[in-house]
Coordinates of C-alpha atoms in Angstrom, one line a residue:
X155 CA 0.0 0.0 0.0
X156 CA 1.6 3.4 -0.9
X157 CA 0.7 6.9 -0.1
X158 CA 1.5 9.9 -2.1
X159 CA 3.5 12.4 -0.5
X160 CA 1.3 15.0 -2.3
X161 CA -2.0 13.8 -1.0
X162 CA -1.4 12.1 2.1
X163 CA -2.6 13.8 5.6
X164 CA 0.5 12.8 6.4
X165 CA 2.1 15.7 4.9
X166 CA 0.1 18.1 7.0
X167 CA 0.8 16.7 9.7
X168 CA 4.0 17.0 9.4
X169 CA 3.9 20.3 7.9
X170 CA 1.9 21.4 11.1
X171 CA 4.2 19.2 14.0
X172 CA 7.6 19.9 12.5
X173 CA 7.1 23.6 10.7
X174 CA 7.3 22.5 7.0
X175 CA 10.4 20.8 7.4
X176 CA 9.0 17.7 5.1
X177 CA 11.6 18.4 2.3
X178 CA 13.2 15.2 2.9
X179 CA 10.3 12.7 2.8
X180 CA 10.6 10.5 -0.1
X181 CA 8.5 11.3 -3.0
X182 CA 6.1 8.0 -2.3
X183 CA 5.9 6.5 1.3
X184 CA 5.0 3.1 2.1
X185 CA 2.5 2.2 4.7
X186 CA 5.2 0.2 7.4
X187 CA 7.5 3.8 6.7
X188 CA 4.5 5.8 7.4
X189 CA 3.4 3.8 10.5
X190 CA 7.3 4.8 11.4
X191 CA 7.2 8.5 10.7
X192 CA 3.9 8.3 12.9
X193 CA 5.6 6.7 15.7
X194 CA 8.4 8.8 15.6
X195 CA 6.4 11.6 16.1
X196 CA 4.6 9.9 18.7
X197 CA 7.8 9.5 20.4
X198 CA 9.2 12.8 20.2
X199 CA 5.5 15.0 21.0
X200 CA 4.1 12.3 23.4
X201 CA 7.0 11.3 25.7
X202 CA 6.7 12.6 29.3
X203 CA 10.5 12.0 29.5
X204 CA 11.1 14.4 26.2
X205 CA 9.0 17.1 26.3
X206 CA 5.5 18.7 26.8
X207 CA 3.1 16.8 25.2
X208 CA 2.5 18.0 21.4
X209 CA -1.3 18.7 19.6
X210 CA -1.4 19.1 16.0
X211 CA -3.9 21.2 14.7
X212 CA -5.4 19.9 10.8
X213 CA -5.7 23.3 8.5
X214 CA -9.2 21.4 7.4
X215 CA -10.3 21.4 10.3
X216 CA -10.8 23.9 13.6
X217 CA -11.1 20.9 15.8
X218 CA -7.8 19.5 16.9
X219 CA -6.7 16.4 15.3
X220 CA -5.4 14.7 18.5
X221 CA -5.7 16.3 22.5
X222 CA -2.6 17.4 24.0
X223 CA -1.9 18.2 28.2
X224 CA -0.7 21.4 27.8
X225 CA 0.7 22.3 24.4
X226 CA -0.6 23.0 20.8
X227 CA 1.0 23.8 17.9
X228 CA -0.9 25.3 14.5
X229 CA 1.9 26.3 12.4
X230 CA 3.5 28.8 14.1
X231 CA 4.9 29.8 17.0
X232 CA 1.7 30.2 19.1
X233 CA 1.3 28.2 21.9
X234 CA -1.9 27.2 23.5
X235 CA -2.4 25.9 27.2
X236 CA -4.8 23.0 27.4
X237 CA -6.2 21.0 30.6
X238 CA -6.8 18.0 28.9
X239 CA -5.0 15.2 31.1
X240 CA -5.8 12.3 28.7
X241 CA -3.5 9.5 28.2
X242 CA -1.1 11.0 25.1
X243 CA -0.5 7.5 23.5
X244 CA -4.2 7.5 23.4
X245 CA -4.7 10.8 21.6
X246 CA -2.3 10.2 18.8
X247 CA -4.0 7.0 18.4
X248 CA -7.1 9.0 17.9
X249 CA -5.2 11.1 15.5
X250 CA -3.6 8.2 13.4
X251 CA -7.2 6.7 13.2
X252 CA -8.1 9.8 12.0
X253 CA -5.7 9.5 8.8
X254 CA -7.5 6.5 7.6
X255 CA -10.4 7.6 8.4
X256 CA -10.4 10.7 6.1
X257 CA -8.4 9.1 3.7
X258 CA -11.1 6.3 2.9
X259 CA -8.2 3.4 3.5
X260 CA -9.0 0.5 5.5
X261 CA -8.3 1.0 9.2
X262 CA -5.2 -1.2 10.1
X263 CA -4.2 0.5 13.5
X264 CA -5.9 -1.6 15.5
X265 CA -3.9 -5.0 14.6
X266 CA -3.5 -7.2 12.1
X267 CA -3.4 -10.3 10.1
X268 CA -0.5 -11.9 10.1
X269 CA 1.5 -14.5 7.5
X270 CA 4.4 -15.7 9.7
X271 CA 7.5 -16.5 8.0
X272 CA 10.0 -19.2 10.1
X273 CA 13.3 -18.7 8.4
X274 CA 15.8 -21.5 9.5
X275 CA 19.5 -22.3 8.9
X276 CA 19.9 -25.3 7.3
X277 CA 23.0 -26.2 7.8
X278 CA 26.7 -24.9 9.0
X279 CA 28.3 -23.1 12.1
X280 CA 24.7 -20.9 12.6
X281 CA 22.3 -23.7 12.8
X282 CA 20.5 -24.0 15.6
X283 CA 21.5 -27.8 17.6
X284 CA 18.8 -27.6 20.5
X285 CA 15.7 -26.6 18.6
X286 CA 13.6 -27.3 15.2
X287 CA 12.1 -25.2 12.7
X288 CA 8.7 -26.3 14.3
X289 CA 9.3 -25.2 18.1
X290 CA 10.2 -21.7 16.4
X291 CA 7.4 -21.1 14.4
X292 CA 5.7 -22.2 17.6
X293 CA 7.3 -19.5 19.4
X294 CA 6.9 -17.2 16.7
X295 CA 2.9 -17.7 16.7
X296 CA 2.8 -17.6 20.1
X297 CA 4.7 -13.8 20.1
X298 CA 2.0 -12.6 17.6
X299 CA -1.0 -13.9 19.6
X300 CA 0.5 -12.0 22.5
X301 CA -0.8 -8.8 20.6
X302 CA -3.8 -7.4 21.1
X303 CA -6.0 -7.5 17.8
X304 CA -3.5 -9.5 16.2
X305 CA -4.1 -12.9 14.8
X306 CA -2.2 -15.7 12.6
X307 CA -3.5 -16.4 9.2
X308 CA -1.0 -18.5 7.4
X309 CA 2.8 -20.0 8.7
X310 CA 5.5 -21.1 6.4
X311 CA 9.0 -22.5 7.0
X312 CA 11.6 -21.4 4.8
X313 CA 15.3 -23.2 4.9
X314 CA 18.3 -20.7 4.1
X315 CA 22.0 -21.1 4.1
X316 CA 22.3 -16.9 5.2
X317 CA 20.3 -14.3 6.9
X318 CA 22.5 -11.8 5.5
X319 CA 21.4 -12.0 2.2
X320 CA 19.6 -8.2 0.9
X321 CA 16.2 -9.6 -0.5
X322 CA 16.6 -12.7 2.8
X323 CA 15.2 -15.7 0.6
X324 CA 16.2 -17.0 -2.7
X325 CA 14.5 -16.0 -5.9
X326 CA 12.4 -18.9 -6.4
X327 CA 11.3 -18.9 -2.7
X328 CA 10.9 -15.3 -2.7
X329 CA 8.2 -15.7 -5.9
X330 CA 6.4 -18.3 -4.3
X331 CA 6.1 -16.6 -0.8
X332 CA 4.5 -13.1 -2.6
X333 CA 2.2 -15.4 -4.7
X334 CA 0.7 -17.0 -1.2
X335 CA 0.5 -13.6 0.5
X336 CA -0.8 -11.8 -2.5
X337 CA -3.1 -14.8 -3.4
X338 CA -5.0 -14.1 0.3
X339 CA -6.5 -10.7 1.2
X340 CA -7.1 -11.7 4.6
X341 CA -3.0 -11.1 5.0
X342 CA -2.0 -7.5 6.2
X343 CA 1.1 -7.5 7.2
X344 CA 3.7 -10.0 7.2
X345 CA 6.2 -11.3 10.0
X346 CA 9.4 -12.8 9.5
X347 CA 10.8 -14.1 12.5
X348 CA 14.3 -13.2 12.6
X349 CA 16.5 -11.2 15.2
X350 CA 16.1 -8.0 13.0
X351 CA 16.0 -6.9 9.5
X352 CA 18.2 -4.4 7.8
X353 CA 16.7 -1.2 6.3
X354 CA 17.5 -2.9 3.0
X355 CA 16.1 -6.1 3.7
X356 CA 12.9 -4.6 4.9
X357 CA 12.3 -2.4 2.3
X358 CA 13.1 -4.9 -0.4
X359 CA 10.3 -7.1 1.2
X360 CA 7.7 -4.6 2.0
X361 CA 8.2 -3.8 -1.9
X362 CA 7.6 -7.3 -2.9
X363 CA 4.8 -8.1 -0.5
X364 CA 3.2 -5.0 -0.5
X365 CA 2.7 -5.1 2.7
X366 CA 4.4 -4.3 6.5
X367 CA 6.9 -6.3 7.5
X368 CA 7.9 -7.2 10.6
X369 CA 10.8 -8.6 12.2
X370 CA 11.1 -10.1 16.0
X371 CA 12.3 -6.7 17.5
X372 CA 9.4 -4.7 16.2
X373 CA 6.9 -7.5 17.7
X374 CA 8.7 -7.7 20.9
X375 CA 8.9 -3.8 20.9
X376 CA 5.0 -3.6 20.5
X377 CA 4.5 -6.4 23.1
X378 CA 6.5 -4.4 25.4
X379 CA 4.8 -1.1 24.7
X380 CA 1.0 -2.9 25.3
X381 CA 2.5 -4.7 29.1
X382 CA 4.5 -1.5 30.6
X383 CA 2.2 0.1 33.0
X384 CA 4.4 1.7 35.5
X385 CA 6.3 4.5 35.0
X386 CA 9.7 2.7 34.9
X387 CA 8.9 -0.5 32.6
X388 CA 7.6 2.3 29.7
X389 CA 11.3 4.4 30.5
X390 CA 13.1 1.4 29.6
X391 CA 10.9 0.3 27.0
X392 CA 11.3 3.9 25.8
X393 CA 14.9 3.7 25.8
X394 CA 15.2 0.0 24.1
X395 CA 13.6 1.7 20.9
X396 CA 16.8 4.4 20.8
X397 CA 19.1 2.1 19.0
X398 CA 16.6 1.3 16.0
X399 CA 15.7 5.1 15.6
X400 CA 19.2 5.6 15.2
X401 CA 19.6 2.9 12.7
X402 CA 17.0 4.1 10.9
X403 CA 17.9 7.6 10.9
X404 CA 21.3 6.0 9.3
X405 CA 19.6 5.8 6.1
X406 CA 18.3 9.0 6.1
X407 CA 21.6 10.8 6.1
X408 CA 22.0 9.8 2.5
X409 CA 18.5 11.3 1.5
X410 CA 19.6 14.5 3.6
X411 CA 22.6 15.1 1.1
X412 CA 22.1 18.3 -0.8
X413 CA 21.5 21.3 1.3
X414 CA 17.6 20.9 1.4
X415 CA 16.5 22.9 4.4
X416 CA 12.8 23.9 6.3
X417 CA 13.7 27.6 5.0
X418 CA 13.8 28.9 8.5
X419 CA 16.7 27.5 11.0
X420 CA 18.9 25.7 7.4
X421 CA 18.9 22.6 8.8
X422 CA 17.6 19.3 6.9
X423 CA 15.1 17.0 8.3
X424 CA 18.1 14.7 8.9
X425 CA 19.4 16.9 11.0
X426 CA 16.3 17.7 12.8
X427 CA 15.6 13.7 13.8
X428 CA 19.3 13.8 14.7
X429 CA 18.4 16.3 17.4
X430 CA 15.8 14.9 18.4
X431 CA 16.7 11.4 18.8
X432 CA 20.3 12.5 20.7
X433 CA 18.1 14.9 23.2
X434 CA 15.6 12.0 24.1
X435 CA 18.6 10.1 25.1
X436 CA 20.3 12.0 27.1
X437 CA 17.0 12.2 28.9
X438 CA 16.1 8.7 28.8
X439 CA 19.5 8.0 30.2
X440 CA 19.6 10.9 33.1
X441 CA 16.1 8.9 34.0
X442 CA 17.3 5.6 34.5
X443 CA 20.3 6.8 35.8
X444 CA 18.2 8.5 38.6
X445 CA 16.2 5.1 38.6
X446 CA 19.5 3.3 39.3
X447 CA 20.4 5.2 42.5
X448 CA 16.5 4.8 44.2
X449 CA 17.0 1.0 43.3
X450 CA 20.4 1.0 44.8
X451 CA 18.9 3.1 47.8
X452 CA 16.1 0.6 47.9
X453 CA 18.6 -2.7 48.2
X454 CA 20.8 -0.3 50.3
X455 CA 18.2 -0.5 53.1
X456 CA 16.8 -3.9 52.3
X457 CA 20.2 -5.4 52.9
X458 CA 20.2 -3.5 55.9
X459 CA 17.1 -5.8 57.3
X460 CA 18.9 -8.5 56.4
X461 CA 16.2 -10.6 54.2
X462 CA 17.9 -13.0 52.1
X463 CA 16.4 -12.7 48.5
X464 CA 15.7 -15.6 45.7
X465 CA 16.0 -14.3 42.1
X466 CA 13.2 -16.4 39.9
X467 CA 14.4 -16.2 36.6
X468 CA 13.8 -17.9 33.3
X469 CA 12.2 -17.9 30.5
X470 CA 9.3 -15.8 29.4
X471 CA 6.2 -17.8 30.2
X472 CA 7.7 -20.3 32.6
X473 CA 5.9 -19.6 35.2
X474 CA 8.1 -17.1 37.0
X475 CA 5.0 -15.1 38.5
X476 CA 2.6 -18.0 39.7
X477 CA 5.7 -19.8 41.3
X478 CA 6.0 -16.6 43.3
X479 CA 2.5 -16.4 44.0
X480 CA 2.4 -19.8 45.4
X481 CA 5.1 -19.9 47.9
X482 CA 4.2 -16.4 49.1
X483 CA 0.3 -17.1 48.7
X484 CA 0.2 -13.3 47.8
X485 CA -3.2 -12.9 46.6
X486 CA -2.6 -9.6 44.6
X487 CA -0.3 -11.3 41.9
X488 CA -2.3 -12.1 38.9
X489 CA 0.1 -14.7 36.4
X490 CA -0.7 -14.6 33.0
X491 CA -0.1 -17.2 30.2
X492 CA 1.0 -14.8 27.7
X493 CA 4.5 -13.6 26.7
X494 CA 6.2 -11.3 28.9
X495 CA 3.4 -10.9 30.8
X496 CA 5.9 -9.2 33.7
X497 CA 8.3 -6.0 32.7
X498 CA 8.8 -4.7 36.1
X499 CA 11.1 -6.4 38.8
X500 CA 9.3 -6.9 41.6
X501 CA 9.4 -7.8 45.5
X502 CA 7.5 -10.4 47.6
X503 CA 7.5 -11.3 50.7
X504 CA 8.0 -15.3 51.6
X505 CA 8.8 -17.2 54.8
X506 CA 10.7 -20.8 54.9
X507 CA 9.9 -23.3 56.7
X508 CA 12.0 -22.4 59.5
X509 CA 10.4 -18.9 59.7
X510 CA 13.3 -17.1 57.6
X511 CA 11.8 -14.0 56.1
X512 CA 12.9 -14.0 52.5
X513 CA 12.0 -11.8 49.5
X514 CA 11.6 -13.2 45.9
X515 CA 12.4 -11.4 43.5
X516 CA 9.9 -11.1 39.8
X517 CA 11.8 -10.7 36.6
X518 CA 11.5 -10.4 33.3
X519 CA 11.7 -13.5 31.1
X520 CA 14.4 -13.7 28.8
X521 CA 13.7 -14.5 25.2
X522 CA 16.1 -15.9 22.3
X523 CA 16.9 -13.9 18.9
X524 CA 15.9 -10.6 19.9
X525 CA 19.0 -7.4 19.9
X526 CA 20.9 -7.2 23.4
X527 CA 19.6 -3.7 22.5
X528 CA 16.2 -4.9 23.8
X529 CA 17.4 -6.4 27.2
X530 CA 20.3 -3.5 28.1
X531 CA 17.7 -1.0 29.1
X532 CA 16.5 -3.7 31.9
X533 CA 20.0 -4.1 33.2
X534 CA 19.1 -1.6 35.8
X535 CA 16.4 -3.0 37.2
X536 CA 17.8 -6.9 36.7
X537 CA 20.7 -5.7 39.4
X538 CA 17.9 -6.9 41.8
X539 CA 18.2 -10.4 40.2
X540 CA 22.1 -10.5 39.6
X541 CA 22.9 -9.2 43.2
X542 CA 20.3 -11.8 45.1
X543 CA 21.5 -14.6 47.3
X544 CA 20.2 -17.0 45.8
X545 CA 18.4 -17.7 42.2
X546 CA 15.7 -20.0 40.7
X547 CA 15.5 -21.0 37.1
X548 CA 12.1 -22.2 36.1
X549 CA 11.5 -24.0 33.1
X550 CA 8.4 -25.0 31.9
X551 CA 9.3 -28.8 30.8
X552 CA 5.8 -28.7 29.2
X553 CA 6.8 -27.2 26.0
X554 CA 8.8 -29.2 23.7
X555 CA 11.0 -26.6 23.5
X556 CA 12.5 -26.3 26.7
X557 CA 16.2 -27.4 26.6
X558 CA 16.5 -24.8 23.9
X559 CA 15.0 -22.7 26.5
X560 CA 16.5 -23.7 29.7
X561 CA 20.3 -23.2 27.5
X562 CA 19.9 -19.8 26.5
X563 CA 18.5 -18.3 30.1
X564 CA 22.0 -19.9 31.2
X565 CA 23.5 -18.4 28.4
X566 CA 21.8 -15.2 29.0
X567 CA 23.4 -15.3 33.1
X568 CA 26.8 -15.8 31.6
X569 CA 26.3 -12.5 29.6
X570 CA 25.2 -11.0 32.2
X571 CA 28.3 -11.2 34.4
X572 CA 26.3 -13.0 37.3
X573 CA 28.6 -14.3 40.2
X574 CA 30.1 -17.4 39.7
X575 CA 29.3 -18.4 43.5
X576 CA 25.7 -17.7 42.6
X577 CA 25.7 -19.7 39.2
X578 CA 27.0 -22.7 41.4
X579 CA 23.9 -22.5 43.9
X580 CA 20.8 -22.0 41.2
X581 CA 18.6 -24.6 42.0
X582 CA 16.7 -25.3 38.6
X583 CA 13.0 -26.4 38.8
X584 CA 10.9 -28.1 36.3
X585 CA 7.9 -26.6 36.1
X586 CA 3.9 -27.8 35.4
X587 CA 4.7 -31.2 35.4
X588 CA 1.4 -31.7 35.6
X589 CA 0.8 -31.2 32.1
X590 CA 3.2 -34.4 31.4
X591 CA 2.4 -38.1 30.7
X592 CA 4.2 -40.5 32.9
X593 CA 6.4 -41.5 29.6
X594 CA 7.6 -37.8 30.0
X595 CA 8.3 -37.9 33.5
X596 CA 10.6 -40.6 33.4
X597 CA 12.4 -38.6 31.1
X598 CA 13.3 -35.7 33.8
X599 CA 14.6 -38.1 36.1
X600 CA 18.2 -38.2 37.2
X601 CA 18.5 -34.4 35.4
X602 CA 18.8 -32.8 39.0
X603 CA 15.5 -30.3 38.2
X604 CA 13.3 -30.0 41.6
X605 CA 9.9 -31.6 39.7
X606 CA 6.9 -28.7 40.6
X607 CA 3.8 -28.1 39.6
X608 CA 2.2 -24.5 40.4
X609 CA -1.1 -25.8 39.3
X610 CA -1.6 -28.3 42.2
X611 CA 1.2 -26.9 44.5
X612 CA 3.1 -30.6 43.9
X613 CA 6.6 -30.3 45.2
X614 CA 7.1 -27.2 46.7
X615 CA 7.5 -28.1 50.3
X616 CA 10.6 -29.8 48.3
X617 CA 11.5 -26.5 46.9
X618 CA 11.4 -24.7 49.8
X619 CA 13.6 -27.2 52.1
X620 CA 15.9 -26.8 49.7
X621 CA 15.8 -23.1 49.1
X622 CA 16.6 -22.9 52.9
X623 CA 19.3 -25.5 52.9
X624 CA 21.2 -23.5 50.5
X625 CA 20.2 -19.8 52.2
X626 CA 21.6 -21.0 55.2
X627 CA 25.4 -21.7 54.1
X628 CA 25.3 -18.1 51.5
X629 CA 24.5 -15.8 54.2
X630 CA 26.4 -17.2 56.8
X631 CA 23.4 -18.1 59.1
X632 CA 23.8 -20.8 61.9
X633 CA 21.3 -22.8 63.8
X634 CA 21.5 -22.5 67.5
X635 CA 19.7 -23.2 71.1
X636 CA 19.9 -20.2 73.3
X637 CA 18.9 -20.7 76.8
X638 CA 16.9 -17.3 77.8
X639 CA 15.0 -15.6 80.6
X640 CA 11.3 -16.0 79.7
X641 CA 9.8 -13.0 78.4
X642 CA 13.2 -11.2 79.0
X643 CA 15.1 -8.9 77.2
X644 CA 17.2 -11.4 75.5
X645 CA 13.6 -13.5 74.7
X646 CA 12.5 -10.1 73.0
X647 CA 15.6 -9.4 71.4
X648 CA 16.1 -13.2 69.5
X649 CA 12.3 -12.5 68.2
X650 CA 13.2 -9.4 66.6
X651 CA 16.5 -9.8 64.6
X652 CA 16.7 -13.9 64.2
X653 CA 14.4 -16.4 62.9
X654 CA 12.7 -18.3 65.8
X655 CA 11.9 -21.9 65.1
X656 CA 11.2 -23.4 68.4
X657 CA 10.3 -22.5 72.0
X658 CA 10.7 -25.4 74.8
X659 CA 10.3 -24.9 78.6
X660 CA 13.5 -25.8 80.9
X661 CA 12.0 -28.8 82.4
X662 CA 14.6 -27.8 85.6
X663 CA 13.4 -24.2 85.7
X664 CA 10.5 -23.0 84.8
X665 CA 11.5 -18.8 84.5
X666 CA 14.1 -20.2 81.1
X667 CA 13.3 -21.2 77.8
X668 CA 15.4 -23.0 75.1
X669 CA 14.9 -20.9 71.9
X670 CA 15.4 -22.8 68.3
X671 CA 16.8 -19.9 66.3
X672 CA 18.5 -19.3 62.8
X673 CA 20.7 -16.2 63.4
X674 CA 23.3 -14.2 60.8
X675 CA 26.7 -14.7 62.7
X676 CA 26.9 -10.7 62.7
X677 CA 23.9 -10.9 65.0
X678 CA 25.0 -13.7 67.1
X679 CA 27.9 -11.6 67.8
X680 CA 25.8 -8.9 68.9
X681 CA 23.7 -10.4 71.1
X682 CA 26.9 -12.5 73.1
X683 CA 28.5 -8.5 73.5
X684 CA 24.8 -7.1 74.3
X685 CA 23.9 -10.0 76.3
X686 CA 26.3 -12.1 77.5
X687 CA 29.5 -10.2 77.7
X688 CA 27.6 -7.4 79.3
X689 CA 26.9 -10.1 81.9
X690 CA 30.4 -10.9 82.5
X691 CA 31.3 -7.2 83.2
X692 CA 28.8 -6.6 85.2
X693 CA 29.9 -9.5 87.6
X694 CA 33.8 -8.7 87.1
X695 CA 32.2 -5.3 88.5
X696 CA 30.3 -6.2 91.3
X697 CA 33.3 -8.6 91.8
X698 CA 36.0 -5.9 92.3
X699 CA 33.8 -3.6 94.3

């Protein structure tokens, strides 16, 4: 589908957004480069983290096109105040429906209908060992019905000897692949299921196909922007898109050559994205670097409490969130069975069997051929993970795909620089179990995985023995029987900063008790100078006197 650059809205728009600096908009636009001039403009005027929000106003029409916070811009260099507080992804939704609407073209921005392409090496150094082309197409559905309004329409696996390749398949591939998609109108847009597509490569294809293309970024991207809801899952999702604006803008500079200007400041539209793109990342970064020092603030004064905390990670959809939920029984956690249903790390408090407090830490689920660009932005808030005492690895042995799986989360920790001594202590746990024949359990036997099941709550008093076995040798924490005054200072004292296990009576005097407890050694410490050495002076005291 192509719009004309001397017809489209979209030229007004920009006209209106950007003062007339259009100049370097290719003569014919296709729809997937339109949908990305949109969204950069969504970027740049709808960001809380840029700038004030931006409104553009159509010269067809008095109404505005799309509702703005506080800021509108006609043209020129008035600027009107507005109270409208609405959502600002939501207005320039309203205003992108608008463009189709007015246009007559059939509305596409609510989803689409998608042909899913499963490229696959066939053979040499890049074929994949663990998996089949089957699991990833699998996995590649399973991504698109993640979307909201999207759906799967037609799948086909394609065999290559290179990605690299400018048009991606062969010639005789490529023809028979357009004559499917063009041969079915119920197809919209087209996925191809690879880590991400050059400029050239996508181009090429949205040429042939007539048609978006997407590659697994952009999918991932949009899954991300639909699940960030608080304020610091949609800053790093905001900053994970930086890299591809720049690679974009990359091709630009080569469209940009010849002086053409907006006839006002000299500068090309090249030039203007370039500024843009550079100031919204020195923002974005300033943002999480202030989010980095409240996390480090927030583990400052956690360690301080001294709650040893269990990193659940693995991949996405595991199960990560309704393990959590069922050793912590935390009622307000709602799982999903979707794709990165969880963007946010997150905090929950748990207590072992021996009465430990412990916190277990929610993260995101890692994924395989997306950009390092997508998972960089979440370092920040994954220091919560990589700094814990202790981690989990979930994996749900349900899918047929899970050793692939279960390899690249450990792959994944090895990029990430985790601890050796915590690599040697992750306790791995097969997951829903319950979903397996009995021909598939005996296949997990003997692999060291704690067997679990969420579902029915099936071996977690397992998990949690061991969880506790392993706690109790990485924070230094001994088990001890203290003989106390009952209901004395020392009594109140062990309550409060050790874990009590067991209270018995002293059988020979009924004022002591024999407390159970698990203690730090830091704390044992300070109880024999509060308690007991204070003791001893005292009587060396009365002693001497």
């Amino acid at each position: 589908m192509i719009f004309n650059r001397s017809n489209c809205l979209f030229k007004q728009l920009l006209m209106n957004g950007l003062r007339n600096r259009i100049k370097q908009i290719p003569q014919t636009i296709s729809y997937s480069r339109l949908c990305c001039e949109m969204q950069a403009l969504q970027n740049h005027f709808s960001s809380k983290t840029f700038s004030s929000y931006l409104v553009i106003r159509s010269p067809s029409n008095s109404n505005l096109r799309t509702m703005s916070s506080n800021r509108v811009y006609d043209g020129s260099d008035q600027v009107n105040t507005l109270d409208d507080s609405k959502d600002a992804v939501n207005r320039f939704d309203e205003l992108f429906d608008d463009l189709f609407v007015e246009k007559g073209i059939e509305q596409k921005a609510m989803g689409y209908n998608i042909f899913v392409i499963q490229p696959y090496i066939k053979w040499g150094a890049s074929k994949k060992q663990l998996t089949t082309p089957a699991n990833q197409l699998n996995e590649s559905v399973a991504l698109i019905d993640t979307l909201k309004d999207w759906a799967v329409v037609g799948t086909e696996i394609v065999p290559l000897t290179t990605t690299k390749s400018p048009q991606v398949f062969g010639k005789g591939k490529l023809e028979a692949l357009t004559k499917i998609i063009k041969s079915d109108e119920s197809i919209t847009a087209v996925f191809i299921s690879l880590n991400v597509l050059s400029k050239v490569q996508q181009d090429f294809l949205e040429e042939t196909f007539g048609l978006p293309v997407f590659d697994r970024y952009s999918v991932v991207m949009r899954i991300f922007r639909e699940h960030a809801v608080t304020k610091e899952a949609k800053l790093q999702v905001a900053m994970a898109e930086i890299p591809q604006l720049w690679r974009n803008l990359s091709l630009d500079k080569y469209r940009a050559r010849g002086g053409d200007s907006d006839g006002s400041s000299g500068e090309t539209l090249y030039e203007i994205r370039k500024n843009i793109i550079k100031e919204r990342e020195g923002r974005l970064r300033a943002e999480l670097k202030s989010l980095k020092k409240h996390r480090d603030l927030i583990r400052s004064k956690r360690k301080k409490r001294q709650f040893p905390t269990i990193a659940v990670v693995g991949y996405t959809n595991a199960g990560k969130t309704s393990l959590i939920k069922a050793l912590t029984l935390e009622q307000q956690m709602q799982p999903k069975n979707e794709l990165f249903a969880t963007l946010d790390v997150t905090c929950h408090l748990g207590v072992l069997p021996s009465n430990i407090k412990v916190l277990y830490i929610d993260t995101i689920g890692f994924i395989s051929d997306i950009p390092t660009m997508l998972i960089e932005p979440f370092i920040v808030t994954l220091e919560d993970a990589l700094e814990a005492d202790l981690i989990v690895h979930v994996i749900d042995v349900s899918n047929p795909d899970y050793v692939a799986q279960a390899a690249h989360v450990d792959d994944t920790l090895k990029q990430l620089n985790v601890d050796q001594s915590l690599v040697k202590n992750i306790i791995v746990v097969a997951n829903k179990v319950d979903l397996l024949t009995k021909k598939q359990l005996q296949t997990l036997e003997g692999n060291g995985m704690l067997q679990i099941s969420c579902a029915n709550n099936s071996g977690l008093s397992q998990l949690r023995d061991e969880v506790q076995r392993i706690l109790l040798n990485v924070t230094d924490r001994v088990k001890i029987r203290i003989r106390v005054a009952n209901g004395g200072p020392e009594f109140s004292w062990l309550y409060k900063e050790s874990s009590v296990v067991d209270v018995v009576m002293d059988e020979n005097n009924g004022q002591f008790i024999f407390m159970d407890v698990i203690v730090t050694k830091t704390n044992l410490e300070r109880f024999k100078f509060e308690f007991i050495m204070k003791k001893k002076r005292e009587r060396l005291k009365s002693y001497k006197d």
